[in-house]
Amino acid sequence: MGKGGSLSDSVLKKILLSYTYVAIWIFLSFTVIVYNKYILDKKMYNWPFPVSLTMIHMSFCATLAILLIKVFKFVEPVSMSRDVYLKSVVPIGALYSLSLWLSNSAYIYLSVSFIQMLKALMPVAVYSIGVLLKKENFKSNTMANMLSISFGVGIAAYGEARFDTWGVILQLGAVAFEATRLVMIQILLTSKGITLNPITSLYYVAPCCLVFLFIPWIFVEYPVLKETSSFHFDFVIFGTNSVCAFALNLAVFLLVGKTSALTMNVAGVVKDWLLIAFSWSVIKDTVTPINLFGYGLAFLGVAYYNHAKLQAMKAKDAQKKAQEADEEAGRLLEEREVEGNVKRIESEN
C-alpha cells in the first residue's frame, strides 16, 4: 500500500509539474504577444518600429546571456569551432531575425486573433520544408492533412473583417522563415551533436540576429527615429517587455525539456484559442463566424497532426523496446550456449 501510494504521489507530482510548465509557457507567450501588439499598434502605444523592438529584445537577451556565461559562470559555453558557427549558427540567426522582424511587423496591420489563425499554418510549413530538404518522408495522408489545415486557414482569411494583404504577406513570410529555422536546427545542429539550452542559444544566436537586423534598421527605421525628436526611450515599457521575451525563451526550454515538443504543440493550440478569446473580448477585435469556422477546421487538422505524431512516437518507442528485448534475449541465449559448451567440455575431461 505504501509503495502504491508513493507511486501515485510521484505520478501526480509529475502531472502537476507538467501542467505548471504548460501554464508558465502559455502565460509568457500570451504576455509577449499582447505586449508586442500594444507597443507596435498605432491605436495603442503607437511605436510602429518592429525592427527596433526586435533589436531591443536581442540586445537584452544577448547581454544577459553573456553575463550568465562569462561573468557569473552560471552555464558552461558549448565547444564550437569557427566552421560550425559560420555554417550552422549564422544561417539560423539570419532566419530567426527575419522571422521575428516579419512577425512583429504583422502586428501593425493585423489583429491578434487573425495572426494566431495564420500561425496554424506552421505544421504545413515545417512538413513541406522538411520534405523539400529530405528530412521528412512524403506521405499522401499527411499531405492531405496539411491541405485541410490550409483550407481552414483560407476560409478564416476569407471571413477576416480587418484583412490586410501586406500584413498577411508579412505573417506568412514569418511562418516560412520560422519553419525553415526549425528544420535547419534539426539538420545542422542535431547532425553535429550540438545541443543548446536557451541561454547558450541566445549567447550564440542573438549577436547574429543583431547584425542581420542592423542592415534593414539603418535604412528603414533609423532615419524615421532620427527625425522623431519627441521620442524618448521608456525603460519601464521596453525593459519589462524584454524581460518577458527572455523569460519566454527559458520557458520554451523548460517546457520541451521537461515534457516534449509535442506537448508544446498541443499547448500552443490552447494558447491560440485563449488569445482569440482575449482579443475579441478585451482588445475588441472583430471575430466573425466565418473566422471561427475556418479556424475550427484548421484546428481539427492540427489536432489530427499532433495525434498522428503521438501515435508515431509510441510506435517508434514500442519498436525500440521490442528490438532491445530481442537483443537481450539473444545475449542470454548466447550466454547459455557458452555455459553449456563449458559444462560439456568439463564433463568430457
Short mmCIF file of C-alpha atoms in Angstrom, two decimals:
data_model
loop_
_atom_site.label_atom_id
_atom_site.label_comp_id
_atom_site.label_asym_id
_atom_site.label_seq_id
_atom_site.Cartn_x
_atom_site.Cartn_y
_atom_site.Cartn_z
CA MET A 1 0.00 0.00 0.00
CA GLY A 2 2.90 2.30 0.91
CA LYS A 3 4.63 1.64 -2.38
CA GLY A 4 1.42 2.08 -4.31
CA GLY A 5 0.73 5.33 -2.51
CA SER A 6 4.24 6.68 -3.19
CA LEU A 7 3.94 5.74 -6.84
CA SER A 8 0.61 7.54 -7.10
CA ASP A 9 2.09 10.60 -5.39
CA SER A 10 5.05 10.53 -7.80
CA VAL A 11 2.81 10.30 -10.86
CA LEU A 12 0.54 13.05 -9.51
CA LYS A 13 3.55 15.29 -8.86
CA LYS A 14 4.84 14.70 -12.40
CA ILE A 15 1.43 15.56 -13.89
CA LEU A 16 1.13 18.72 -11.80
CA LEU A 17 4.64 19.82 -12.81
CA SER A 18 3.84 19.23 -16.48
CA TYR A 19 0.71 21.35 -16.20
CA THR A 20 2.73 24.02 -14.37
CA TYR A 21 5.31 24.15 -17.20
CA VAL A 22 2.48 24.40 -19.74
CA ALA A 23 0.77 27.18 -17.76
CA ILE A 24 4.02 29.18 -17.43
CA TRP A 25 4.75 28.90 -21.16
CA ILE A 26 1.18 29.84 -22.15
CA PHE A 27 1.21 32.83 -19.79
CA LEU A 28 4.57 34.16 -21.01
CA SER A 29 3.81 33.55 -24.69
CA PHE A 30 0.42 35.21 -24.23
CA THR A 31 2.06 38.16 -22.44
CA VAL A 32 4.79 38.72 -25.07
CA ILE A 33 2.29 38.60 -27.96
CA VAL A 34 -0.16 41.04 -26.34
CA TYR A 35 2.67 43.29 -25.11
CA ASN A 36 4.25 43.47 -28.59
CA LYS A 37 0.84 44.25 -30.07
CA TYR A 38 0.35 47.02 -27.51
CA ILE A 39 3.72 48.64 -28.32
CA LEU A 40 3.50 48.36 -32.11
CA ASP A 41 -0.18 49.09 -32.77
CA LYS A 42 -0.87 52.66 -33.89
CA LYS A 43 -4.09 52.76 -31.83
CA MET A 44 -2.32 51.80 -28.58
CA TYR A 45 1.25 52.77 -27.58
CA ASN A 46 1.90 53.77 -31.21
CA TRP A 47 5.57 52.88 -31.66
CA PRO A 48 5.48 51.12 -35.08
CA PHE A 49 9.15 50.15 -35.28
CA PRO A 50 9.29 46.31 -35.34
CA VAL A 51 12.98 46.08 -36.27
CA SER A 52 13.95 48.37 -33.38
CA LEU A 53 11.77 46.42 -30.96
CA THR A 54 13.32 43.13 -32.06
CA MET A 55 16.82 44.61 -31.71
CA ILE A 56 15.99 45.75 -28.17
CA HIS A 57 14.90 42.18 -27.33
CA MET A 58 18.04 40.67 -28.87
CA SER A 59 20.35 43.20 -27.19
CA PHE A 60 18.82 42.47 -23.79
CA CYS A 61 18.89 38.69 -24.29
CA ALA A 62 22.47 38.70 -25.64
CA THR A 63 23.72 40.89 -22.76
CA LEU A 64 22.04 38.76 -20.12
CA ALA A 65 23.29 35.52 -21.73
CA ILE A 66 26.88 36.85 -21.86
CA LEU A 67 26.69 37.87 -18.19
CA LEU A 68 25.32 34.46 -17.15
CA ILE A 69 28.00 32.58 -19.10
CA LYS A 70 31.11 34.78 -18.96
CA VAL A 71 30.72 36.69 -15.68
CA PHE A 72 28.59 34.58 -13.33
CA LYS A 73 29.61 31.21 -14.88
CA PHE A 74 26.01 30.06 -14.45
CA VAL A 75 26.16 27.99 -17.67
CA GLU A 76 29.13 26.48 -19.48
CA PRO A 77 29.53 27.60 -23.13
CA VAL A 78 29.35 24.94 -25.84
CA SER A 79 32.57 23.93 -27.55
CA MET A 80 32.07 25.09 -31.13
CA SER A 81 34.52 25.55 -33.99
CA ARG A 82 34.50 28.63 -36.22
CA ASP A 83 33.44 26.48 -39.19
CA VAL A 84 30.43 25.08 -37.31
CA TYR A 85 29.49 28.57 -36.11
CA LEU A 86 29.58 30.06 -39.61
CA LYS A 87 27.78 27.16 -41.30
CA SER A 88 25.24 26.37 -38.58
CA VAL A 89 24.63 29.22 -36.17
CA VAL A 90 24.89 32.15 -38.59
CA PRO A 91 22.19 30.84 -41.03
CA ILE A 92 19.91 30.04 -38.07
CA GLY A 93 20.50 33.56 -36.68
CA ALA A 94 19.63 35.09 -40.07
CA LEU A 95 16.40 33.08 -40.31
CA TYR A 96 15.48 33.90 -36.70
CA SER A 97 15.99 37.64 -37.27
CA LEU A 98 13.79 37.57 -40.39
CA SER A 99 11.10 35.56 -38.59
CA LEU A 100 10.99 37.94 -35.61
CA TRP A 101 11.10 41.05 -37.79
CA LEU A 102 8.22 39.96 -40.04
CA SER A 103 6.07 38.53 -37.23
CA ASN A 104 6.41 41.73 -35.17
CA SER A 105 5.68 43.82 -38.27
CA ALA A 106 2.43 41.92 -38.86
CA TYR A 107 1.03 43.24 -35.54
CA ILE A 108 0.90 46.71 -37.07
CA TYR A 109 -1.52 45.57 -39.79
CA LEU A 110 -3.44 42.55 -38.43
CA SER A 111 -5.44 41.68 -35.34
CA VAL A 112 -4.03 39.33 -32.70
CA SER A 113 -6.80 36.81 -33.37
CA PHE A 114 -6.18 36.65 -37.13
CA ILE A 115 -2.41 36.33 -36.65
CA GLN A 116 -2.99 33.30 -34.41
CA MET A 117 -5.19 31.78 -37.10
CA LEU A 118 -2.46 32.25 -39.70
CA LYS A 119 0.06 30.63 -37.34
CA ALA A 120 -1.92 27.40 -37.68
CA LEU A 121 -0.02 27.01 -40.97
CA MET A 122 3.22 26.30 -39.07
CA PRO A 123 2.89 22.46 -39.27
CA VAL A 124 2.21 22.82 -43.01
CA ALA A 125 5.34 24.90 -43.50
CA VAL A 126 7.55 22.67 -41.32
CA TYR A 127 6.38 19.49 -43.07
CA SER A 128 6.67 20.97 -46.58
CA ILE A 129 10.18 22.32 -45.98
CA GLY A 130 11.16 19.05 -44.31
CA VAL A 131 10.06 17.16 -47.44
CA LEU A 132 11.91 19.60 -49.73
CA LEU A 133 15.11 19.22 -47.68
CA LYS A 134 14.58 15.43 -47.46
CA LYS A 135 14.26 15.50 -43.69
CA GLU A 136 10.66 14.21 -43.85
CA ASN A 137 9.22 11.41 -45.98
CA PHE A 138 6.38 12.40 -48.28
CA LYS A 139 3.11 10.71 -47.27
CA SER A 140 -0.11 11.29 -49.14
CA ASN A 141 -2.29 11.12 -46.00
CA THR A 142 -0.06 13.66 -44.20
CA MET A 143 -0.16 15.99 -47.20
CA ALA A 144 -3.96 15.67 -47.30
CA ASN A 145 -3.98 16.71 -43.64
CA MET A 146 -1.75 19.69 -44.48
CA LEU A 147 -4.14 20.71 -47.26
CA SER A 148 -7.09 20.54 -44.85
CA ILE A 149 -5.28 22.88 -42.44
CA SER A 150 -4.50 25.27 -45.30
CA PHE A 151 -8.13 25.14 -46.46
CA GLY A 152 -9.36 26.03 -42.97
CA VAL A 153 -6.94 28.96 -42.70
CA GLY A 154 -8.06 30.10 -46.16
CA ILE A 155 -11.71 30.20 -45.00
CA ALA A 156 -10.66 32.11 -41.85
CA ALA A 157 -8.83 34.64 -44.05
CA TYR A 158 -11.90 34.98 -46.29
CA GLY A 159 -14.01 35.87 -43.25
CA GLU A 160 -11.48 38.31 -41.73
CA ALA A 161 -13.08 41.70 -41.15
CA ARG A 162 -9.74 43.51 -40.96
CA PHE A 163 -7.96 41.76 -43.81
CA ASP A 164 -4.75 43.46 -44.91
CA THR A 165 -2.81 41.93 -47.80
CA TRP A 166 0.57 43.31 -46.73
CA GLY A 167 0.05 42.12 -43.16
CA VAL A 168 -0.82 38.61 -44.40
CA ILE A 169 2.30 38.54 -46.60
CA LEU A 170 4.42 39.55 -43.60
CA GLN A 171 2.93 36.89 -41.33
CA LEU A 172 3.19 34.14 -43.97
CA GLY A 173 6.82 35.14 -44.52
CA ALA A 174 7.42 34.90 -40.78
CA VAL A 175 5.90 31.41 -40.72
CA ALA A 176 8.06 30.31 -43.66
CA PHE A 177 11.29 31.63 -42.12
CA GLU A 178 10.49 30.19 -38.69
CA ALA A 179 9.67 26.78 -40.18
CA THR A 180 12.94 26.82 -42.14
CA ARG A 181 14.82 27.75 -38.97
CA LEU A 182 13.31 24.81 -37.08
CA VAL A 183 14.24 22.36 -39.84
CA MET A 184 17.74 23.87 -40.09
CA ILE A 185 18.24 23.45 -36.32
CA GLN A 186 17.33 19.80 -36.71
CA ILE A 187 19.65 19.32 -39.69
CA LEU A 188 22.65 21.47 -38.79
CA LEU A 189 22.91 21.29 -35.02
CA THR A 190 21.48 17.85 -34.29
CA SER A 191 23.56 16.22 -37.03
CA LYS A 192 26.71 17.71 -35.49
CA GLY A 193 25.77 16.58 -32.00
CA ILE A 194 25.40 20.13 -30.66
CA THR A 195 22.73 20.77 -28.07
CA LEU A 196 21.95 24.31 -26.94
CA ASN A 197 19.92 25.37 -23.92
CA PRO A 198 18.12 28.74 -24.12
CA ILE A 199 20.98 30.69 -22.53
CA THR A 200 23.73 29.25 -24.77
CA SER A 201 21.48 29.53 -27.84
CA LEU A 202 20.91 33.23 -27.11
CA TYR A 203 24.64 33.62 -26.41
CA TYR A 204 25.46 32.40 -29.93
CA VAL A 205 22.36 33.37 -31.92
CA ALA A 206 21.35 36.79 -30.51
CA PRO A 207 24.51 38.63 -31.69
CA CYS A 208 23.93 37.21 -35.20
CA CYS A 209 20.36 38.48 -35.11
CA LEU A 210 21.56 41.94 -34.12
CA VAL A 211 24.00 42.07 -37.04
CA PHE A 212 21.37 40.96 -39.56
CA LEU A 213 18.72 43.29 -38.15
CA PHE A 214 21.08 46.26 -38.19
CA ILE A 215 21.08 46.27 -42.02
CA PRO A 216 17.33 46.96 -42.53
CA TRP A 217 17.23 49.12 -39.39
CA ILE A 218 19.87 51.59 -40.63
CA PHE A 219 18.00 52.14 -43.91
CA VAL A 220 14.32 51.75 -42.90
CA GLU A 221 13.79 52.81 -39.29
CA TYR A 222 16.82 54.82 -38.18
CA PRO A 223 16.06 57.84 -40.45
CA VAL A 224 12.48 57.99 -39.11
CA LEU A 225 13.58 57.62 -35.48
CA LYS A 226 16.21 60.32 -36.00
CA GLU A 227 13.55 62.74 -37.22
CA THR A 228 11.21 61.87 -34.35
CA SER A 229 12.89 64.15 -31.83
CA SER A 230 9.98 63.81 -29.40
CA PHE A 231 10.68 60.11 -28.87
CA HIS A 232 12.18 59.07 -25.53
CA PHE A 233 13.17 55.55 -24.53
CA ASP A 234 10.68 54.25 -21.97
CA PHE A 235 12.78 51.97 -19.75
CA VAL A 236 9.73 50.59 -17.93
CA ILE A 237 7.86 49.57 -21.10
CA PHE A 238 10.82 48.26 -23.09
CA GLY A 239 12.58 46.83 -20.04
CA THR A 240 9.64 44.74 -18.87
CA ASN A 241 8.89 43.76 -22.47
CA SER A 242 12.47 42.49 -22.90
CA VAL A 243 12.35 40.61 -19.59
CA CYS A 244 9.18 38.85 -20.78
CA ALA A 245 10.88 37.94 -24.09
CA PHE A 246 13.90 36.48 -22.26
CA ALA A 247 11.68 34.59 -19.81
CA LEU A 248 9.74 33.13 -22.74
CA ASN A 249 12.96 31.66 -24.15
CA LEU A 250 13.61 29.97 -20.81
CA ALA A 251 10.03 28.73 -20.62
CA VAL A 252 10.29 27.13 -24.07
CA PHE A 253 13.36 25.17 -22.96
CA LEU A 254 11.70 24.22 -19.67
CA LEU A 255 8.53 23.00 -21.38
CA VAL A 256 10.26 21.00 -24.14
CA GLY A 257 12.99 19.71 -21.83
CA LYS A 258 10.65 18.55 -19.07
CA THR A 259 7.81 17.33 -21.30
CA SER A 260 8.16 17.20 -25.10
CA ALA A 261 7.91 19.28 -28.28
CA LEU A 262 4.54 17.61 -28.90
CA THR A 263 3.24 18.90 -25.56
CA MET A 264 4.30 22.38 -26.64
CA ASN A 265 2.39 22.00 -29.93
CA VAL A 266 -0.77 20.96 -28.08
CA ALA A 267 -0.32 23.79 -25.55
CA GLY A 268 0.12 26.17 -28.48
CA VAL A 269 -3.36 25.32 -29.74
CA VAL A 270 -4.83 26.08 -26.30
CA LYS A 271 -2.89 29.37 -26.23
CA ASP A 272 -4.21 30.35 -29.66
CA TRP A 273 -7.84 29.85 -28.60
CA LEU A 274 -7.20 31.88 -25.43
CA LEU A 275 -5.63 34.69 -27.47
CA ILE A 276 -8.56 34.71 -29.90
CA ALA A 277 -11.00 34.94 -26.97
CA PHE A 278 -8.89 37.67 -25.33
CA SER A 279 -8.56 39.75 -28.50
CA TRP A 280 -12.32 39.53 -29.07
CA SER A 281 -13.43 40.29 -25.50
CA VAL A 282 -10.72 42.70 -24.25
CA ILE A 283 -8.98 44.27 -27.26
CA LYS A 284 -12.35 44.30 -29.08
CA ASP A 285 -11.02 42.74 -32.30
CA THR A 286 -13.76 41.67 -34.70
CA VAL A 287 -14.02 37.89 -34.91
CA THR A 288 -16.59 36.70 -37.46
CA PRO A 289 -18.42 33.34 -37.56
CA ILE A 290 -16.56 32.53 -40.81
CA ASN A 291 -13.29 33.24 -38.97
CA LEU A 292 -14.18 30.74 -36.28
CA PHE A 293 -15.49 28.15 -38.72
CA GLY A 294 -12.32 28.29 -40.82
CA TYR A 295 -10.01 28.22 -37.82
CA GLY A 296 -12.09 25.37 -36.37
CA LEU A 297 -11.33 23.31 -39.50
CA ALA A 298 -7.64 24.21 -39.26
CA PHE A 299 -7.69 23.35 -35.55
CA LEU A 300 -9.08 19.88 -36.28
CA GLY A 301 -6.32 19.38 -38.85
CA VAL A 302 -3.63 20.45 -36.39
CA ALA A 303 -5.15 18.24 -33.67
CA TYR A 304 -5.10 15.25 -36.03
CA TYR A 305 -1.50 16.06 -36.98
CA ASN A 306 -0.46 16.10 -33.30
CA HIS A 307 -2.36 12.85 -32.71
CA ALA A 308 -0.61 11.19 -35.66
CA LYS A 309 2.79 12.36 -34.36
CA LEU A 310 1.97 10.96 -30.91
CA GLN A 311 0.99 7.59 -32.38
CA ALA A 312 4.17 7.54 -34.48
CA MET A 313 6.26 8.27 -31.38
CA LYS A 314 4.52 5.47 -29.45
CA ALA A 315 5.08 3.02 -32.33
CA LYS A 316 8.74 4.03 -32.52
CA ASP A 317 9.18 3.54 -28.76
CA ALA A 318 7.44 0.16 -28.91
CA GLN A 319 9.67 -0.91 -31.81
CA LYS A 320 12.76 0.23 -29.92
CA LYS A 321 11.71 -1.70 -26.79
CA ALA A 322 10.98 -4.80 -28.87
CA GLN A 323 14.40 -4.54 -30.52
CA GLU A 324 16.08 -4.15 -27.12
CA ALA A 325 14.14 -7.17 -25.81
CA ASP A 326 15.25 -9.24 -28.84
CA GLU A 327 18.86 -8.19 -28.31
CA GLU A 328 18.64 -9.08 -24.61
CA ALA A 329 17.09 -12.47 -25.43
CA GLY A 330 19.84 -13.12 -27.99
CA ARG A 331 22.52 -12.20 -25.46
CA LEU A 332 21.03 -14.55 -22.83
CA LEU A 333 20.81 -17.35 -25.41
CA GLU A 334 24.49 -16.87 -26.31
CA GLU A 335 25.46 -16.92 -22.62
CA ARG A 336 23.54 -20.16 -22.09
CA GLU A 337 25.19 -21.73 -25.13
CA VAL A 338 28.61 -20.74 -23.81
CA GLU A 339 27.78 -22.15 -20.35
CA GLY A 340 26.53 -25.36 -21.97
CA ASN A 341 29.72 -25.73 -24.01
CA VAL A 342 31.87 -25.12 -20.91
CA LYS A 343 29.97 -27.76 -18.93
CA ARG A 344 30.23 -30.25 -21.81
CA ILE A 345 33.97 -29.71 -22.07
CA GLU A 346 34.36 -30.13 -18.29
CA SER A 347 32.34 -33.35 -18.31
CA GLU A 348 34.41 -34.76 -21.19
CA ASN A 349 37.59 -34.05 -19.27
#
